[in-house]
XYZ file of C-alpha atoms in Angstrom:
408
model
C 103.817 123.762 46.590
C 104.140 122.661 42.977
C 107.268 120.701 43.818
C 105.451 118.861 46.623
C 102.517 118.231 44.305
C 104.689 116.656 41.596
C 106.776 114.719 44.140
C 103.801 113.101 45.866
C 101.474 112.933 42.888
C 98.103 114.575 42.468
C 96.161 111.691 44.017
C 98.333 111.495 47.109
C 98.542 115.275 47.426
C 94.788 115.878 47.336
C 93.040 112.707 48.507
C 95.250 110.052 50.147
C 97.313 112.342 52.339
C 96.485 112.947 56.004
C 97.460 116.634 55.496
C 95.139 117.185 52.540
C 93.331 119.998 54.401
C 96.601 121.874 54.812
C 97.334 121.299 51.134
C 93.988 122.864 50.190
C 94.724 125.817 52.451
C 98.166 126.290 50.857
C 96.592 126.174 47.415
C 94.036 128.867 48.305
C 96.747 131.129 49.737
C 98.913 130.676 46.652
C 96.003 131.421 44.307
C 95.147 134.594 46.235
C 98.757 135.734 46.064
C 98.829 134.980 42.323
C 95.647 137.031 41.766
C 97.165 139.916 43.733
C 100.279 139.713 41.564
C 98.148 139.833 38.402
C 96.244 142.881 39.651
C 99.502 144.731 40.360
C 101.080 143.810 37.042
C 98.129 144.721 34.889
C 97.730 148.351 33.701
C 93.960 148.472 33.440
C 92.129 151.624 32.336
C 88.553 152.783 32.470
C 85.931 152.648 35.141
C 85.150 148.976 34.632
C 88.835 148.144 34.688
C 89.282 150.213 37.837
C 86.482 148.331 39.578
C 88.026 145.025 38.600
C 91.398 146.197 39.861
C 89.891 147.280 43.167
C 88.212 143.905 43.541
C 91.480 142.147 42.872
C 93.320 144.365 45.324
C 90.922 143.232 48.029
C 92.606 139.879 47.743
C 95.699 141.401 49.316
C 94.049 140.636 52.605
C 94.870 137.005 51.818
C 98.550 137.802 52.342
C 97.875 137.778 56.051
C 96.826 134.161 55.724
C 100.382 133.237 54.763
C 101.307 133.455 58.402
C 98.778 130.727 59.146
C 100.777 128.363 56.970
C 103.360 128.225 59.736
C 100.658 126.930 62.074
C 101.391 123.300 61.263
C 104.918 123.628 62.677
C 103.878 125.207 66.014
C 102.255 122.591 68.237
C 100.205 124.838 70.528
C 99.015 127.070 67.679
C 98.013 124.027 65.684
C 96.281 122.510 68.702
C 94.113 125.607 69.236
C 92.804 125.664 65.662
C 92.192 121.924 65.583
C 90.203 122.097 68.813
C 88.226 125.056 67.496
C 87.299 123.069 64.426
C 86.396 119.986 66.461
C 84.260 122.022 68.900
C 82.413 123.989 66.242
C 79.309 121.803 66.458
C 79.089 122.321 70.226
C 79.603 126.046 69.727
C 76.721 126.233 67.260
C 74.321 124.423 69.598
C 75.452 126.595 72.504
C 74.703 129.728 70.485
C 71.278 128.368 69.636
C 70.567 127.717 73.321
C 71.649 131.265 74.233
C 69.529 132.675 71.409
C 66.479 130.770 72.645
C 66.815 132.204 76.160
C 67.382 135.713 74.828
C 64.403 135.418 72.493
C 62.021 134.414 75.293
C 62.982 137.410 77.426
C 63.074 139.718 74.386
C 59.466 138.919 73.536
C 58.444 139.538 77.147
C 60.239 142.886 77.459
C 59.119 144.048 74.002
C 55.473 143.383 74.770
C 55.502 145.143 78.149
C 57.478 148.101 76.769
C 55.178 148.473 73.774
C 52.088 148.507 75.993
C 53.669 151.107 78.250
C 54.777 153.368 75.396
C 51.340 153.227 73.723
C 49.763 154.476 76.945
C 51.909 157.643 77.016
C 50.869 160.910 75.423
C 54.370 162.371 75.303
C 57.731 160.599 75.338
C 60.433 161.844 77.649
C 64.124 161.331 77.024
C 64.137 158.128 79.085
C 61.046 156.903 77.270
C 62.767 157.543 73.957
C 65.717 155.421 75.102
C 63.256 152.712 76.123
C 61.711 152.906 72.650
C 65.157 152.669 71.083
C 66.170 149.600 73.103
C 62.937 147.593 73.494
C 60.485 148.760 70.819
C 60.989 145.691 68.559
C 62.102 142.107 69.105
C 65.338 142.518 67.164
C 66.266 145.617 69.200
C 65.401 143.787 72.429
C 67.555 140.836 71.345
C 70.503 143.115 70.660
C 70.023 144.973 73.960
C 69.875 141.762 76.008
C 72.892 140.363 74.166
C 74.987 143.449 74.900
C 73.876 143.325 78.537
C 74.948 139.658 78.842
C 78.121 139.933 76.761
C 79.513 142.656 79.023
C 79.247 145.418 76.456
C 76.619 148.050 75.891
C 75.079 150.395 73.375
C 76.633 153.869 73.284
C 78.580 153.233 76.461
C 75.586 152.056 78.502
C 75.595 148.858 80.574
C 72.810 146.644 81.901
C 72.189 149.073 84.807
C 70.960 151.674 82.326
C 68.567 149.163 80.782
C 67.284 148.362 84.245
C 66.518 152.030 84.855
C 64.599 152.188 81.568
C 62.483 149.145 82.454
C 61.860 150.466 85.942
C 59.449 153.026 84.440
C 57.318 150.252 82.916
C 56.348 148.272 86.034
C 57.858 146.431 88.951
C 57.448 143.040 87.289
C 59.712 144.085 84.414
C 62.398 145.209 86.873
C 62.305 141.871 88.735
C 62.331 139.890 85.484
C 65.306 141.838 84.167
C 67.270 141.234 87.382
C 66.327 137.539 87.186
C 67.463 137.436 83.542
C 70.851 139.035 84.311
C 71.403 136.713 87.290
C 70.480 133.615 85.298
C 72.586 134.679 82.318
C 75.728 135.564 84.276
C 75.755 132.815 86.908
C 73.980 130.032 85.060
C 73.737 130.132 81.298
C 77.168 131.494 80.411
C 79.004 129.296 82.903
C 77.197 126.193 81.671
C 77.891 127.034 78.036
C 81.552 127.648 78.848
C 81.890 124.374 80.757
C 80.235 122.399 77.949
C 82.501 123.996 75.377
C 85.618 123.287 77.457
C 84.523 119.700 78.071
C 84.004 119.189 74.355
C 87.435 120.638 73.626
C 89.078 118.332 76.175
C 87.218 115.326 74.778
C 88.294 116.301 71.267
C 91.896 116.073 72.417
C 91.343 112.363 72.992
C 89.431 111.863 69.739
C 91.829 113.608 67.373
C 94.472 111.041 66.546
C 97.090 113.605 65.620
C 96.775 115.494 68.905
C 96.582 112.261 70.893
C 99.825 110.979 69.389
C 101.616 114.281 69.929
C 100.427 114.587 73.547
C 101.444 111.004 74.289
C 104.834 111.513 72.674
C 105.436 114.736 74.599
C 104.487 113.046 77.879
C 106.814 110.103 77.240
C 109.652 112.429 76.300
C 109.167 114.297 79.571
C 109.217 111.070 81.575
C 112.335 109.858 79.759
C 114.051 113.145 80.562
C 113.259 112.677 84.252
C 114.427 109.027 84.137
C 117.765 110.050 82.688
C 118.209 112.655 85.406
C 117.472 110.006 88.046
C 119.956 107.589 86.468
C 122.765 110.143 86.491
C 121.925 110.989 90.089
C 122.070 107.298 91.096
C 125.274 106.628 89.141
C 127.632 108.002 91.760
C 130.845 106.614 90.213
C 130.063 107.900 86.698
C 130.466 104.487 85.037
C 127.252 104.832 83.004
C 126.047 101.631 84.657
C 124.048 101.128 87.799
C 124.584 98.267 90.254
C 122.306 97.057 92.999
C 124.637 98.493 95.627
C 124.487 101.955 94.071
C 120.711 101.794 93.774
C 120.239 100.659 97.359
C 122.667 103.180 98.838
C 121.122 106.033 96.850
C 117.541 105.216 97.806
C 117.934 104.215 101.443
C 117.302 107.271 103.566
C 116.902 109.581 100.566
C 113.328 110.748 101.032
C 113.535 113.353 98.278
C 114.585 110.773 95.673
C 111.897 108.344 96.815
C 109.279 111.078 96.466
C 110.685 111.818 93.026
C 110.071 108.170 92.086
C 106.528 108.339 93.498
C 105.829 111.508 91.494
C 106.690 109.486 88.374
C 104.354 106.631 89.493
C 107.242 104.342 90.471
C 107.350 102.412 93.737
C 110.944 102.429 94.969
C 110.356 101.189 98.540
C 111.490 97.624 97.755
C 114.927 98.175 96.227
C 115.739 94.499 95.663
C 112.517 93.780 93.788
C 112.839 96.965 91.755
C 116.368 96.086 90.643
C 115.369 92.536 89.678
C 112.491 93.824 87.591
C 114.699 96.342 85.817
C 117.581 93.891 85.206
C 115.986 91.805 82.463
C 119.226 90.252 81.176
C 120.340 89.248 84.685
C 123.762 90.860 84.281
C 123.629 92.622 87.638
C 124.235 95.982 85.954
C 121.829 98.505 84.468
C 122.768 100.818 81.631
C 120.843 104.007 80.972
C 118.652 102.549 78.215
C 117.763 99.482 80.249
C 116.977 101.641 83.269
C 114.777 104.079 81.320
C 112.913 101.359 79.413
C 112.326 99.385 82.601
C 111.068 102.411 84.505
C 108.697 103.327 81.671
C 107.400 99.760 81.681
C 106.862 99.684 85.459
C 105.488 103.222 85.710
C 101.924 103.612 86.960
C 99.252 101.096 87.799
C 98.527 97.923 85.866
C 96.829 98.752 82.596
C 94.142 96.758 80.848
C 96.765 95.540 78.356
C 98.981 94.205 81.155
C 96.062 92.474 82.862
C 94.953 90.823 79.633
C 98.526 89.652 78.996
C 98.582 88.013 82.425
C 95.188 86.398 81.774
C 96.358 85.081 78.420
C 99.505 83.578 79.947
C 97.417 82.057 82.757
C 95.105 80.436 80.215
C 98.077 79.006 78.303
C 99.645 77.669 81.503
C 96.293 76.193 82.552
C 95.949 74.364 79.235
C 99.493 72.986 79.469
C 98.912 71.876 83.063
C 95.594 70.259 82.121
C 97.259 68.278 79.316
C 100.035 67.213 81.668
C 97.548 66.045 84.317
C 95.522 64.198 81.694
C 98.586 62.415 80.292
C 99.818 61.584 83.782
C 96.426 60.154 84.717
C 96.351 58.067 81.552
C 99.795 56.672 82.291
C 98.812 55.970 85.886
C 95.683 54.159 84.760
C 97.766 52.122 82.329
C 100.172 51.101 85.073
C 97.271 50.242 87.400
C 95.626 48.098 84.756
C 98.839 46.178 84.125
C 99.342 45.798 87.833
C 95.797 44.436 88.237
C 96.374 41.867 85.516
C 99.600 40.810 87.165
C 97.898 40.387 90.548
C 95.116 38.369 89.010
C 97.647 36.102 87.368
C 99.543 35.587 90.593
C 96.367 34.761 92.524
C 95.646 31.952 90.100
C 98.902 30.261 91.028
C 99.125 28.625 94.529
C 102.823 29.356 94.780
C 102.484 32.969 93.672
C 99.360 33.662 95.721
C 101.419 33.750 98.909
C 103.751 36.432 97.553
C 103.457 40.028 98.855
C 102.662 41.245 95.348
C 99.419 39.281 95.283
C 98.290 40.716 98.594
C 98.648 44.364 97.526
C 95.279 46.170 97.719
C 94.079 47.957 94.602
C 90.832 49.800 93.932
C 90.650 48.745 90.292
C 90.929 44.993 91.101
C 87.329 43.787 91.218
C 86.717 40.085 90.961
C 84.983 37.215 92.734
C 87.608 34.747 94.149
C 84.891 32.134 94.739
C 84.499 31.621 91.026
C 88.252 31.071 90.530
C 89.094 27.353 90.670
C 92.381 25.663 89.980
C 92.318 23.487 86.892
C 94.367 20.359 86.559
C 95.831 21.568 83.325
C 96.729 24.942 84.874
C 95.163 26.795 81.982
C 95.274 30.451 82.947
C 92.788 31.472 80.315
C 90.100 29.089 81.577
C 90.607 30.153 85.158
C 90.308 33.851 84.327
C 87.332 33.234 82.048
C 85.381 32.005 85.057
C 85.595 35.509 86.561
C 83.886 37.175 83.599
C 80.254 38.163 84.253
C 77.558 35.853 82.984
C 75.081 36.978 80.372
C 72.340 37.051 82.991
C 74.286 39.646 85.012
C 75.586 37.228 87.624
C 79.175 37.283 88.716
C 81.659 40.126 89.100
C 81.456 43.420 87.207
C 82.863 43.722 83.735
C 86.610 44.283 83.513
C 87.825 45.461 80.055
C 91.440 44.842 81.021
C 90.618 41.254 81.896
C 88.780 40.792 78.603
C 91.786 42.122 76.654
C 94.107 39.842 78.623
C 91.994 36.776 77.890
C 91.671 37.576 74.218
C 95.432 38.164 73.943
C 96.148 34.796 75.696
C 98.448 36.449 78.237
């Protein structure tokens, strides 16, 4: 322990280590053993010294605790003690609930028994037993606890207590039977189920147990995957082809059920092989087969679904940018094509060409306002198609404005 303390440092050994509780336990065990060694080595005399020596020798009981130090290396033993510690709060509240029920019935039975005993002039043997078991609340609590816990006082069970209460009155007999029925079939079963549920939930909360359980489960699945691979690899080449996979699975109901037991769907052999063969080599080695099966095992998890959603969002953004850029380019081409058509309509020789007669939704103008000038000035002809300030004329065309300003 001292070597581990000096190797890790005092701060890491006591405070910043996940096993600091085990380190404290080891320290206590070592100190107890050291005190026991001192008591054996010392030659104390006198009564006071003898008392001190006896007190020190009581620490020899701590030697039994050395066995518990091996607990950290045994998984199941360690799991039991960790779950006991995690469920201690539930255990305390369960004991309080049981105590409350026992206390209510103890007060009732104590009061009825006390009234009955006060009315007697002479106590028989059965009355003396009734006085011993139900004369005070603490005795009634102990009697009811032993009746519920399955034990008894001096070899007597709850049937003996029933016979004692039968001398009091009929109501006490019925209440005692009701108490035993409620305790056995209701209270204890509920307390047990709550305690077990808390222990199972603690398995998921304790990180150390969760990691170990997950690791053990994955190791078991990998062991089964390796057995399946060697069973499918009929030629012993340590590689699996599609032909071997298909021939081994087709008609082999037992192997298909083995896959289903491991949450793997092997009905579609072709799809399964393509999903496992990530490198596209057409061959599967044992590591590729095991990793692929572990990846495909079970239903889709929340992580897998979120990965698909994230990829869908990325693809949607890329597609949206592509559509936007394509639309901008298409609009640019349409605008240039509109300008070209407008130019050709201004020329009598070009107006008869097929290009000028092409329909286009973006070409909005009023041909009545276009007149041929003697000088053939294209800018003046096109300017006549621009809307007037009073709103008359064709709609505004920004492409036409740019063309006029650029003297195309």
